[in-house]
Each structure stands twice: as structure tokens, then as C-alpha cells.
Coordinates of C-alpha atoms in Angstrom, one line a residue:
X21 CA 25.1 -24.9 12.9
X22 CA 28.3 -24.8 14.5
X23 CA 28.3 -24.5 18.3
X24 CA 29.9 -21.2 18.5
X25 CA 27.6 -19.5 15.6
X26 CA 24.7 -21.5 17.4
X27 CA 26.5 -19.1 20.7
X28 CA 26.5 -15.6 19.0
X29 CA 22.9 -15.9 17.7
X30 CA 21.6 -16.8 20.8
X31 CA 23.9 -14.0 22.8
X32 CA 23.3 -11.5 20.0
X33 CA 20.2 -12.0 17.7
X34 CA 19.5 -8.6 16.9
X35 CA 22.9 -8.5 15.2
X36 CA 22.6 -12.0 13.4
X37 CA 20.2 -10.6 12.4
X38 CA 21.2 -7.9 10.6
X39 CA 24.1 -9.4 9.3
X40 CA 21.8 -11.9 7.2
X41 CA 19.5 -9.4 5.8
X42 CA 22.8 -7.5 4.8
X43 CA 24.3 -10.2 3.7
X44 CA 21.0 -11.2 1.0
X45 CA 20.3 -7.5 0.2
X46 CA 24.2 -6.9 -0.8
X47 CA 24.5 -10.6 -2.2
X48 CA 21.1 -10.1 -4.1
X49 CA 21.8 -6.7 -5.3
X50 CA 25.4 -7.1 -6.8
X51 CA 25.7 -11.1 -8.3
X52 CA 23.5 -10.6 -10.7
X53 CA 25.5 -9.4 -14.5
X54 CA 24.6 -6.0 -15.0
X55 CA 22.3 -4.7 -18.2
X56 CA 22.4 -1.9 -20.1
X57 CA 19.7 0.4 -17.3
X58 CA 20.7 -1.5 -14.1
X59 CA 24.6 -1.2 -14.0
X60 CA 26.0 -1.7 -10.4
X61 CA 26.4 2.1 -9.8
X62 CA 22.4 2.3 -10.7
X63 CA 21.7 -0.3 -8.0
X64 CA 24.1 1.0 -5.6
X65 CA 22.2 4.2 -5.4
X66 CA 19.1 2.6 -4.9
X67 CA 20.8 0.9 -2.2
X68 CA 22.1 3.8 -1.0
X69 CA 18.3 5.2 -1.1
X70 CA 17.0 2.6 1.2
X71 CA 20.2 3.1 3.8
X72 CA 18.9 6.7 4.1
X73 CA 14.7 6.1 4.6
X74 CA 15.9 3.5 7.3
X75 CA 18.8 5.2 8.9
X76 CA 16.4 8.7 9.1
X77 CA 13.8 6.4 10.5
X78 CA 16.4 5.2 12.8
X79 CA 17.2 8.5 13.8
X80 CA 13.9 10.2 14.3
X81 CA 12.4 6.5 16.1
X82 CA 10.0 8.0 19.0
X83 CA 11.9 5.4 21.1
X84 CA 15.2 3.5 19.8
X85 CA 15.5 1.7 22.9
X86 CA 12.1 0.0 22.6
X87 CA 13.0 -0.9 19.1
X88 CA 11.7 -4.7 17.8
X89 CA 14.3 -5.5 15.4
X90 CA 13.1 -8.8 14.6
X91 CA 9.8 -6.7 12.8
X92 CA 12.5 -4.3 11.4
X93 CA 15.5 -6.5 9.9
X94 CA 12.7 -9.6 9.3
X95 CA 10.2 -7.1 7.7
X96 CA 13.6 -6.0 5.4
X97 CA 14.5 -8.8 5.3
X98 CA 10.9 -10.3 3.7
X99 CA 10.6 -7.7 1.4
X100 CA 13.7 -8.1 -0.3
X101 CA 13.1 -11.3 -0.8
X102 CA 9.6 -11.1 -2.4
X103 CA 11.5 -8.8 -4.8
X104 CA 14.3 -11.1 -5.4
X105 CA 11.6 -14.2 -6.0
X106 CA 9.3 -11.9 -8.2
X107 CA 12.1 -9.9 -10.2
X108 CA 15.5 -12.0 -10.4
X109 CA 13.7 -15.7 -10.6
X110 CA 11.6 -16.9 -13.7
X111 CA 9.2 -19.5 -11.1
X112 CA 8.8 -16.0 -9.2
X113 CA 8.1 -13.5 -11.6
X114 CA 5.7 -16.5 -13.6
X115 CA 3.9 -16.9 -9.8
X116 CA 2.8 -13.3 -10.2
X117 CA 2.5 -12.8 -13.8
X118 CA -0.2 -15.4 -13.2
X119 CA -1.9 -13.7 -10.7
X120 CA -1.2 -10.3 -12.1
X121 CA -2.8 -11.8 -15.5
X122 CA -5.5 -13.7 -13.4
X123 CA -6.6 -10.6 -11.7
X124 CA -6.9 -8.8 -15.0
X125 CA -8.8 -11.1 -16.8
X126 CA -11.2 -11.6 -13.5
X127 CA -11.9 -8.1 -13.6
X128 CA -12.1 -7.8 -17.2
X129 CA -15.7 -9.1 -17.1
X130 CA -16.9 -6.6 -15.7
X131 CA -16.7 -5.3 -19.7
X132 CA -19.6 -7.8 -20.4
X133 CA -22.1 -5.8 -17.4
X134 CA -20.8 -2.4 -19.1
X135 CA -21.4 -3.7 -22.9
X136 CA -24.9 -4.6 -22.1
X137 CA -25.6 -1.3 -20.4
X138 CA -24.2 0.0 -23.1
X139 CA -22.5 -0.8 -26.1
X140 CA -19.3 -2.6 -27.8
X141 CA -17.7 1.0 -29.2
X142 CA -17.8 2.4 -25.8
X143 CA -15.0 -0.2 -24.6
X144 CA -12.7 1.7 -27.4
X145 CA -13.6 4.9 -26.1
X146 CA -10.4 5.0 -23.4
X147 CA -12.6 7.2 -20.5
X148 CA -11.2 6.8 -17.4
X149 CA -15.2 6.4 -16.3
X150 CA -15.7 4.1 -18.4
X151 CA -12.7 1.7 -17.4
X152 CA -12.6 2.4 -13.9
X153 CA -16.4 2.7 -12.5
X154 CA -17.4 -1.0 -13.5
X155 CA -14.1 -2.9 -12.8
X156 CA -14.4 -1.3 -9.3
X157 CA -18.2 -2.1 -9.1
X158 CA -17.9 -5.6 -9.7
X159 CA -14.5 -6.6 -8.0
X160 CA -16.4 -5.2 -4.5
X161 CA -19.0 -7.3 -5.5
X162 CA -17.3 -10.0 -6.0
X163 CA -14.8 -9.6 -2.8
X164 CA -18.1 -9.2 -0.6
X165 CA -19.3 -12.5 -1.9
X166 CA -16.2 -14.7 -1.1
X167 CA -16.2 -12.4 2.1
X168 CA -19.6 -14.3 2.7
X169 CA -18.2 -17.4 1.6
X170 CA -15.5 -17.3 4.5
X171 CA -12.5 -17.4 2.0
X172 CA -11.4 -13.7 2.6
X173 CA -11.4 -14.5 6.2
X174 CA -9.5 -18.0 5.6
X175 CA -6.9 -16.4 3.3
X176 CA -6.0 -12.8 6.0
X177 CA -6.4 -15.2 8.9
X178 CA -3.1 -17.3 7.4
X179 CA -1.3 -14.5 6.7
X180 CA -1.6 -12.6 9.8
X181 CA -0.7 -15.9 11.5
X182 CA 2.9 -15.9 9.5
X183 CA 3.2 -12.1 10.4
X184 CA 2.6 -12.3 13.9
X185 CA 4.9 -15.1 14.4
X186 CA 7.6 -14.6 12.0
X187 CA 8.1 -10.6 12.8
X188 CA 6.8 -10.3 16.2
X189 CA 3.9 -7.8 16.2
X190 CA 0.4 -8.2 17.6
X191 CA -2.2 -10.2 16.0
X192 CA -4.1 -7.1 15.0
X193 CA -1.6 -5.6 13.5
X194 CA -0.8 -8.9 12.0
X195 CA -4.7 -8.7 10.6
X196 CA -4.9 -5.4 9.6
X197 CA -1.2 -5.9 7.1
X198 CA -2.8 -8.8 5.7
X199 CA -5.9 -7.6 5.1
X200 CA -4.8 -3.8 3.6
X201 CA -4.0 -4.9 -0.3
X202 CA -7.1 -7.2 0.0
X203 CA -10.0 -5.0 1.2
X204 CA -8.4 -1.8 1.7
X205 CA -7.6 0.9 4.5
X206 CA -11.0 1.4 6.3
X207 CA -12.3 -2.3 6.0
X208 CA -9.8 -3.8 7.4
X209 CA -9.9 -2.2 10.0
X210 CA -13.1 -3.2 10.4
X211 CA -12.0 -6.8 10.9
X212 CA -10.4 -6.0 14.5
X213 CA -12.9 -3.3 15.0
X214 CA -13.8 -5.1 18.7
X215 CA -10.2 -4.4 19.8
X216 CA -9.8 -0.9 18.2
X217 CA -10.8 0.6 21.7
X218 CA -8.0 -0.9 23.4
X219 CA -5.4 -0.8 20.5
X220 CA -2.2 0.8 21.7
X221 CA -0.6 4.0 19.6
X222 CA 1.5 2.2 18.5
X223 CA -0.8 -0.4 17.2
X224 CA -2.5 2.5 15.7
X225 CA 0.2 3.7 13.8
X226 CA 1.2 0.4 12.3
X227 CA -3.1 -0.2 11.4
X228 CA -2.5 3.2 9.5
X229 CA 0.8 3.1 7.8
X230 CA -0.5 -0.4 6.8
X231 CA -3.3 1.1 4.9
X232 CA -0.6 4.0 3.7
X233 CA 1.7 1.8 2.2
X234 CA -0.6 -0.3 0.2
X235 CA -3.6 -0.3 -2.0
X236 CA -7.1 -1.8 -2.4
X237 CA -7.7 -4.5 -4.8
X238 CA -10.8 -2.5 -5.9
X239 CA -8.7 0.1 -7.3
X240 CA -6.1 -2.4 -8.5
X241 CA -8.1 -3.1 -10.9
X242 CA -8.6 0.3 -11.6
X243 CA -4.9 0.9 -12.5
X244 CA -4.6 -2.4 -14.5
X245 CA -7.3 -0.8 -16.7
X246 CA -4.9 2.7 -17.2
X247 CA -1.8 0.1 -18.3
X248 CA 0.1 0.0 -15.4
X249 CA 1.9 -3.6 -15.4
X250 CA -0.1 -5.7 -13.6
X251 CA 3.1 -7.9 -11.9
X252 CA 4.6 -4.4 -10.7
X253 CA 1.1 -3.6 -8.9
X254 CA 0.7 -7.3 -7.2
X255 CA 4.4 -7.6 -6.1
X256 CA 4.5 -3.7 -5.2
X257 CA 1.8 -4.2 -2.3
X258 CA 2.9 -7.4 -1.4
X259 CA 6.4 -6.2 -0.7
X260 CA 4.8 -2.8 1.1
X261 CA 2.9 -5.6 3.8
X262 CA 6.6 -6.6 5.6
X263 CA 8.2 -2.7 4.6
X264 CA 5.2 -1.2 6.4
X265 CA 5.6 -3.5 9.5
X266 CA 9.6 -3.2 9.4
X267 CA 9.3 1.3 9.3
X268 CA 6.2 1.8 11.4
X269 CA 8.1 -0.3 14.1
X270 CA 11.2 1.4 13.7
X271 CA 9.1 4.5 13.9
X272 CA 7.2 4.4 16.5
X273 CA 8.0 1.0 18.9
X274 CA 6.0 -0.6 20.9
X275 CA 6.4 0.7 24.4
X276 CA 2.8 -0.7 25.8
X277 CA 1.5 -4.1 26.1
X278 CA -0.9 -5.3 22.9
X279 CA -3.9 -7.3 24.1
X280 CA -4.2 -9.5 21.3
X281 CA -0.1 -10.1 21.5
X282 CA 1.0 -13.7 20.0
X283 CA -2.9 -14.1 18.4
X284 CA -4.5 -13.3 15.1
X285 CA -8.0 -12.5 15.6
X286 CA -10.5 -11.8 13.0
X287 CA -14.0 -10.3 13.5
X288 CA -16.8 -13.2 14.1
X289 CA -20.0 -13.6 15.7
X290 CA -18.7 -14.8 18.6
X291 CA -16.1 -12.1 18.8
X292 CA -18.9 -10.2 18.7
X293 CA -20.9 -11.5 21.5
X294 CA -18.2 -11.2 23.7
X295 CA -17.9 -7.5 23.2
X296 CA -21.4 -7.2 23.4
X297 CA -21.3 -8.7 27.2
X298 CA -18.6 -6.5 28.0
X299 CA -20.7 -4.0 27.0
X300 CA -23.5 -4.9 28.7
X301 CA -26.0 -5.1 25.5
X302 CA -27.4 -8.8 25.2
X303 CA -27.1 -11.0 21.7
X304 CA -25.5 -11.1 18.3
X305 CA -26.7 -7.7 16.4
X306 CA -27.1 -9.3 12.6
X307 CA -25.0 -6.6 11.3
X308 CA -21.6 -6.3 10.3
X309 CA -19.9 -2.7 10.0
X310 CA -19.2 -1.6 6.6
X311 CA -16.9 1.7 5.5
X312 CA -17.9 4.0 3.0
X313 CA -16.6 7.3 2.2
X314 CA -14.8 8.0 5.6
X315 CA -17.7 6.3 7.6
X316 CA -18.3 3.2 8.9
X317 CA -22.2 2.5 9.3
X318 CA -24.2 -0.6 9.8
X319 CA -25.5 -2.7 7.4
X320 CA -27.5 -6.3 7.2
X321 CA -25.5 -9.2 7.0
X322 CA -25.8 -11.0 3.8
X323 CA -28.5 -14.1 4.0
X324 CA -27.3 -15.6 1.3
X325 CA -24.6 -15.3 -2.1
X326 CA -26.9 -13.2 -4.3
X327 CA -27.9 -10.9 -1.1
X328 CA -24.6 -10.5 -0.7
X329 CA -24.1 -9.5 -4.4
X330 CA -26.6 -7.4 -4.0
X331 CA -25.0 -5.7 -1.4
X332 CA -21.8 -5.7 -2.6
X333 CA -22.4 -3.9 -5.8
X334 CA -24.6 -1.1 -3.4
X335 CA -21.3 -0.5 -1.9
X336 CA -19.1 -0.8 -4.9
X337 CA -21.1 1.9 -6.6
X338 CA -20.7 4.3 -3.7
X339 CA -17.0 3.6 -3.4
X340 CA -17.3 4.6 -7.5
X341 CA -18.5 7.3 -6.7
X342 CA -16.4 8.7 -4.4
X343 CA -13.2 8.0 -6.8
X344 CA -14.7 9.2 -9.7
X345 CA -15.9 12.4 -7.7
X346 CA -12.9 13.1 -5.8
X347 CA -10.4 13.2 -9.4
X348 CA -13.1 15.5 -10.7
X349 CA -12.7 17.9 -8.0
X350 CA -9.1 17.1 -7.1
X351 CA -8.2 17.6 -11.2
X352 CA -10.3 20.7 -11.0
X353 CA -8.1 22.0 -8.1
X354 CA -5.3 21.3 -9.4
X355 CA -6.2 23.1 -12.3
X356 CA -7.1 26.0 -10.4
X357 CA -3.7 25.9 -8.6
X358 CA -2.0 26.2 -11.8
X359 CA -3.7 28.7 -13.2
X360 CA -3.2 31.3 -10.0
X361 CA 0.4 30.2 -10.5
X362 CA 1.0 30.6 -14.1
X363 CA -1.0 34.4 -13.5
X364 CA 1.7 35.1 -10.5
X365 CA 4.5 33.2 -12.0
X366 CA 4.1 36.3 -15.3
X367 CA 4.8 38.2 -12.7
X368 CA 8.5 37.1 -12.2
X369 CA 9.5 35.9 -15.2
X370 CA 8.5 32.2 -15.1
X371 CA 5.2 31.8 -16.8
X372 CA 5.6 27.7 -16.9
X373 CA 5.0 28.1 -13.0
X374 CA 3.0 25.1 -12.1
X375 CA 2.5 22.1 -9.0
X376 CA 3.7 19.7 -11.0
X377 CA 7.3 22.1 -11.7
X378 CA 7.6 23.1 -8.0
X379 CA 6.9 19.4 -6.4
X380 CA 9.9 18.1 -9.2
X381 CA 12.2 20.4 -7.7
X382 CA 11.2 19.6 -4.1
X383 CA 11.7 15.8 -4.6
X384 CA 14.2 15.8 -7.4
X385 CA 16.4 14.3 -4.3
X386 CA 14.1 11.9 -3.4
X387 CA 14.2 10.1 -7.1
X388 CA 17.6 10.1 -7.5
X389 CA 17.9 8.4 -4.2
X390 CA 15.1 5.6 -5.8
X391 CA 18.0 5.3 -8.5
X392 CA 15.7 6.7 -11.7
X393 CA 17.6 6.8 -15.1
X394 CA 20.1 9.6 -14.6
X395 CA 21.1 9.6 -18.6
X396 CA 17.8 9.6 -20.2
X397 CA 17.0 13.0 -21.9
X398 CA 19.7 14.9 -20.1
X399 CA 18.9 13.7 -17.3
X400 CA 14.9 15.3 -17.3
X401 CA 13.8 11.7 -15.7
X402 CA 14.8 12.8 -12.0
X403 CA 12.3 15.7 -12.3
X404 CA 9.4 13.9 -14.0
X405 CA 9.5 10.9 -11.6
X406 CA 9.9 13.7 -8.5
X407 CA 6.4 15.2 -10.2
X408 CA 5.0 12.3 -10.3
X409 CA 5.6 11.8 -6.8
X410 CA 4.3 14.9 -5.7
X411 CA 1.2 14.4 -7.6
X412 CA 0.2 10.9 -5.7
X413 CA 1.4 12.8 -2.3
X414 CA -0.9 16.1 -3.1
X415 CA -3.8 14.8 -5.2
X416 CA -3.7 10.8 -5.5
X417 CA -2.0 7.7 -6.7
X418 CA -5.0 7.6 -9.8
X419 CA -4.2 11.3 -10.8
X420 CA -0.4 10.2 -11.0
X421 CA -0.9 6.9 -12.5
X422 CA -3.0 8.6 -15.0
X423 CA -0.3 10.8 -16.2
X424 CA 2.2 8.2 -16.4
X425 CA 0.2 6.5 -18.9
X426 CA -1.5 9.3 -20.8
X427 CA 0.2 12.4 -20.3
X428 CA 3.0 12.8 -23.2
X429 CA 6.1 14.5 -21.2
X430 CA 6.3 10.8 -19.6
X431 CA 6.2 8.8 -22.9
X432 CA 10.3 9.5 -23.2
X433 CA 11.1 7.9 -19.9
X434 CA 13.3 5.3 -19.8
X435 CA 12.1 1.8 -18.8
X436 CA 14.1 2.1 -15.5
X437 CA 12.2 5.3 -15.0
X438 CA 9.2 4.3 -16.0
X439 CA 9.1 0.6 -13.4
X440 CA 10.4 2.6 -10.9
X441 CA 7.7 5.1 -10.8
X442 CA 4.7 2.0 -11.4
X443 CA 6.2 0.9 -7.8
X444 CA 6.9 3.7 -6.0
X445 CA 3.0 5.0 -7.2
X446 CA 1.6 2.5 -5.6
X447 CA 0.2 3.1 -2.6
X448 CA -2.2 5.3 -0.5
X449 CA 0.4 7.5 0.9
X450 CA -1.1 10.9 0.3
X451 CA -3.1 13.9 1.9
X452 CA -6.9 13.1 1.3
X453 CA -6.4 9.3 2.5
X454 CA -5.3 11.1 6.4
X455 CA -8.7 12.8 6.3
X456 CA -10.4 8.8 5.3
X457 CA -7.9 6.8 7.7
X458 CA -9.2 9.6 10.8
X459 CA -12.3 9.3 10.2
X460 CA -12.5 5.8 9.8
X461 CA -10.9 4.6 12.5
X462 CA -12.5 7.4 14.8
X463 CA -16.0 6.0 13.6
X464 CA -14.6 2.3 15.3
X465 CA -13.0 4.0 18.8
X466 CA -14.6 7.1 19.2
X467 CA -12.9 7.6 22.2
X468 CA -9.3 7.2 20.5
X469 CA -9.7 10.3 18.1
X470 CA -7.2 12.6 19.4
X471 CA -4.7 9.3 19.9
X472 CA -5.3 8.9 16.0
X473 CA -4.7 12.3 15.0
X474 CA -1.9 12.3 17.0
X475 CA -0.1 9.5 15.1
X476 CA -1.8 10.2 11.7
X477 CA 1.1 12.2 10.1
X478 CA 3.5 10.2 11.4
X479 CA 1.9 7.0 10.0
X480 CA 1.4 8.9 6.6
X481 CA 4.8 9.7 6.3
X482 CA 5.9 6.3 7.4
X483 CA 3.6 4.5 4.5
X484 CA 5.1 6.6 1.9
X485 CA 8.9 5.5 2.5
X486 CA 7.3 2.2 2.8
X487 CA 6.2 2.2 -0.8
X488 CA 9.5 4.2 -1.9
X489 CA 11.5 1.3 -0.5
X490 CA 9.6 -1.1 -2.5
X491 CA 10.8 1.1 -5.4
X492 CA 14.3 1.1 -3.9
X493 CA 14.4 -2.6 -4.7
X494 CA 12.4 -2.5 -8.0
X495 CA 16.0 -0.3 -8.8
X496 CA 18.5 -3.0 -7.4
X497 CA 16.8 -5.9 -9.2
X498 CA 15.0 -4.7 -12.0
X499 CA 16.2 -3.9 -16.0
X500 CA 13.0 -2.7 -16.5
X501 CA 12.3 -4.6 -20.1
X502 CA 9.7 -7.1 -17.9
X503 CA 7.4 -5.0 -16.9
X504 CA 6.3 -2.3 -19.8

């Protein structure tokens, strides 16, 4: 590097910085020739769409002066890049084509277990309880027994390492992002459950948005069964880990001093003891904390693989059951909704009254400014997508997923439409997750509640433009004809 570039980077690193993730997003998004549903006015709005979610962030930060840019511009910065590698290069997109294809076929075993409960015809059947229930059964299964193994542990532990150096947050942050797509928004938490207590708020905003942003692999699965593209859901909540760092700190900064600062710790026995002592209680219980339906309770550690098997598909069946139970009633509600709308919307003249009509009119701005197909069908794309979106915001991301893929007003979306949606879908970012996240992490810190309401909404919002910026890029880089 010459000496006087080698001067301004040390002098000004916050703005060298940012001039080289501009310099790869605008270089990224423009060389590459344009195709028939990514011209360069299609990615400049998505451009354009990102510009805004960070420069609101920017505007509404809680503290601009305490602002960590390296987290913001390197967490940009990161993600962009994952996209680039993943949707502009073949090695990229064939890295997590592989996975994507590997993770569906792992979890398309679980069709032997449901076969011999049942049989062959029911595979053909296409129930959502039928392709959902036992992927999500035996993938917690499964993740509980390399959990026992030590390989869960090995592969977060690596990542939150490269996190907490590369970006600058605290190790348990740097746990907790790695951890989210793996084992989902309540157990990871669990992993730095010892320092919950003294996490700071704005520790506990980044633990939350992380679990926001991104999704669990046992519902992954879930979504691969439905159709959705399995590359779009692997790279989506890979490039939501460095987004949901780079918003949550531009958010809500750092302003207090992070007790695990420059280390990645993960939960072990002898992290254990240690809180133990400073709790005065004597010895290593033999039970790990487990989270189920909003609660974390105590359960025996695994003695050996099968136990922990065993255990694992006790605890995939409850988590199961809670999806399965929460569509039914959240469909039902919905339904309900609908129907006291349609009755008032005779009233005045517009019997189509629905949610789905009113949230594509609220967020009609919020898709065009994710770029979606402004040509298709007169244009009708914008307010599909926005439904969409206020269906995984209201309800869930499985109610919205399911009526990309089987509800018929989607089937005319354009494949630029239609990839953009698959990414911005994918995520936890809604309304029923807040209720999980609080009562989760107030089951690890009981004495933290009101600090995790406090930043709950905040941190909801936060993982929601987190996802929507993955969809930003999906719109700069994407034609769309990869991923159907």
C-alpha cells in the first residue's frame, strides 16, 4: 500500500472504510451485463432500497456518536459479498447449491420414519402436516445428537470467533449470530445463558435482532418441503448473520462495556461451575437448559448418542407441535379477520376488504423499494409481494411461504418477484416471535425483563430490514432464472 493511502486509513478508517464497501456494492451491482428482469434501473432501485433502511437507521440510531462502524460498513460489507459469491459466481452459487441440496436430501429421510408409520400414498398427499411435522422431528433430532457430539459447538465457536474479530462486537453477541440459523432464536441463547444476567442492552438487542433476522434450521427444512429454493433459504440467513450485526449496531450502539468483549464463549461445564461459585451453589448440575415453546426448563444431559436421540425427538415433537398449532389458530384468525372485514367492508362499498388487501397497500412502498418486477401484470407484483410481507409480519414466515407456493394469485409473478419474496420471507421478523424472544430470554435473566421489553420492538423492527436488505441484494444480483 502506498505510504500516503497506508496515512488516510490509519487517520480515517471509518471512512476507508466506507469507501470500499461502496466501492464493491456499486462495482458489484453495475459490471455485470444486464438481463431481461435485472436491467440496471431494476438494481438501482434495489440499491436505492438499501440507502434508505440504512440511512433511516442512521437517522433514528439511539446514539450516532457511539456508532461502531467497523460492525456497520464490515457487516455491509460481508453481506454483499456472500451475495456476490453465492449469486454472480458459479464456485459460489455451486458451494450452496450443495449445501442447499445436501440439507434437502438429509432431511428427506425423515420420509422413510413417516412411510413406516404410515404409508407410501401419504408422501403424495401434499399436507402441510404431513411434510413439515417429521422433517422438523427428525432434523431436532438429529442437531441434538451432533450437539452431543461437540460439532455444533466446534462449528458456532469458529464462527463467532471470525465475528468477534473481523466486525468488532462482543463474543456473545458473536455466539448468539452464529448460532441463530443453526439452532434458532431461544437456544442460542441458551449457549451464553451464564452471561445473560450481565449482558448490556445493547447486547440484548443485537441477541434479538439476531434471532429476528434469521431462521432455524428445523424449520428450514420445513420450507424446503413447501418448494421454496433451497440456495435462496441457506444464502438468505447466512447473509442476515453480518446485516443483523451491521443494523442492530447502527441501531442501538454500544454505549456500555461488554464482559465477554474480544472473547467467544460458549456454554460448558466448566462455564458452568464457575457460575455456580459465583452463585454460591456447589458442583456441576447434570443438566443443560433447553427452550420449548417460550420457556426454557431443565432437562438431563444426554449420556450417550441414542439418549440423546431420544431426547431430541421429545423436543422436536413439542417444537411440532407448537408450529403446527400456532398456523391452525393463526390461519383461523386470520380467517376470522377477514370475514368481520368483508361483513363491514359491504358496508362501504368494498366487499374484497381483506388483511392481505390492506397490508399490500401499507407496504406497497416497501417492495418497490426491494426492486420487485414493476412490469409484470400491470404492475400487480408490488402489491402481492407487499401482502406477502404483511403476512410473515402479522401471522408468520410459514403462513407466507405457504401462499407463495400454493395460493394461485402468486403463480403469475415474475421470477424477479417471485426470488425476491423467497429472501425477503425469510426470517423470524414478526409479531408472535416478540412474545417467544421475551419470554425466552426473561426465563435466562429474570432480573433483565423490563430491559428486554424495552428493546424488544426495536430489535424486531431491526431484524426485519435486516432480512429486507438481504432481499435488496437478491434484486442487484439476481435474474431470478436460478433459483425457481
Amino acid at each position: 500500500m502506498p505510504k500516503r493511502a497506508r496515512h488516510f486509513t490509519q487517520k480515517y478508517p471509518n471512512i476507508a472504510l466506507a469507501l470500499v464497501t461502496v466501492i464493491i456494492i456499486v462495482v458489484g451491482t453495475y459490471a455485470p451485463a444486464e438481463s431481461g428482469n435485472n436491467t440496471r434501473a431494476d438494481r438501482t432501485i434495489s440499491l436505492l432500497g438499501m440507502v434508505v433502511f440504512l440511512g433511516a437507521f442512521y437517522a433514528t440510531s439511539r446514539d450516532r456518536g457511539k456508532i461502531n462502524f467497523l460492525a456497520v460498513f464490515g457487516g455491509t460489507a460481508a453481506q454483499f459479498i456472500l451475495g456476490l459469491l453465492v449469486l454472480k459466481t458459479k464456485a459460489g452459487y455451486d458451494v450452496f447449491d450443495f449445501i442447499g441440496e445436501m440439507a434437502k436430501k438429509l432431511l428427506g429421510y425423515s420420509s422413510d420414519g413417516t412411510v413406516f408409520l404410515t404409508n407410501k400414498s401419504v408422501l403424495s398427499a401434499g399436507w402441510f402436516l404431513i411434510a413439515v411435522v417429521p422433517a422438523v422431528i427428525f432434523f431436532v433430532a438429529f442437531v441434538q445428537l451432533l450437539q452431543y457430539w461437540g460439532w455444533i459447538g466446534w462449528l458456532v465457536g469458529h464462527f463467532a470467533t471470525v465475528f468477534t474479530y473481523l466486525l468488532g462486537i462482543s463474543g456473545a453477541e458473536a455466539v448468539v449470530a452464529a448460532a441463530s440459523p443453526f439452532i434458532g432464536q431461544g437456544e442460542s441463547a441458551v449457549l451464553i445463558r451464564q452471561f445473560m444476567p450481565r449482558l448490556t442492552d445493547a447486547e440484548l438487542h443485537q441477541v434479538m435482532t439476531s434471532g429476528f433476522a434469521t431462521i432455524a434450521g428445523s424449520v428450514m427444512s420445513a420450507y424446503m418441503q413447501m418448494g421454496i429454493s433451497p440456495v435462496a433459504i441457506v444464502s438468505s440467513c447466512v447473509m442476515s448473520i453480518p446485516a443483523s450485526i451491521a443494523l442492530s449496531k447502527l441501531r442501538y450502539p454500544e454505549t456500555g462495556e461488554p464482559v465477554t468483549r474480544g472473547k467467544a464463549p460458549l456454554h460448558n461445564e466448566e462455564h458452568e461451575e464457575l457460575a455456580n461459585m459465583e452463585e454460591g451453589r456447589p458442583g456441576v448440575r447434570r443438566q443443560e437448559s433447553c427452550y420449548v415453546a417460550g420457556q426454557v426448563v431443565e432437562e438431563e444431559k444426554p449420556y450417550n448418542g441414542l439418549h440423546a436421540v431420544g431426547l431430541g425427538s421429545w423436543l422436536g415433537l413439542k417444537i411440532a407441535g407448537m408450529i403446527v398449532a400456532s398456523v391452525l389458530v393463526i390461519m383461523a384468525l386470520l380467517g376470522l379477520a377477514d370475514g368481520l372485514l368483508g361483513w363491514w367492508g359491504s358496508y362501504i362499498n368494498v366487499p374484497q376488504l381483506s388483511i392481505q388487501l390492506i397490508l399490500g397497500y401499507l407496504l406497497y412502498p416497501v417492495a418497490f423499494l426491494l426492486g420487485v418486477d414493476r412490469t409484470n401484470n400491470g404492475g400487480s407484483d408490488l402489491r402481492k409481494v407487499a401482502e406477502l410481507l404483511g403476512i410473515k409480519i402479522v401471522a408468520n414466515e410459514f403462513v407466507a411461504y405457504g401462499d407463495l407456493t400454493s395460493d394461485p394469485q402468486y403463480s403469475t409473478l415474475s421470477s424477479r418477484s417471485r426470488v425476491i419474496a423467497m429472501y425477503a420471507l425469510c426470517g423470524f421478523g414478526n409479531f408472535s416471535a416478540v412474545g417467544i424472544q421475551i419470554g425466552a430470554l426473561t426465563q435466562l435473566a429474570p432480573g433483565r425483563s423490563a430491559d428486554v421489553a424495552r428493546v424488544a420492538l426495536s430489535a424486531l423492527i431491526t431484524g426485519i430490514v435486516a432480512t429486507l436488505t438481504s432481499a435488496n441484494i437478491a434484486g442487484m444480483l439476481i435474474d431470478g432464472a436460478g433459483l425457481q
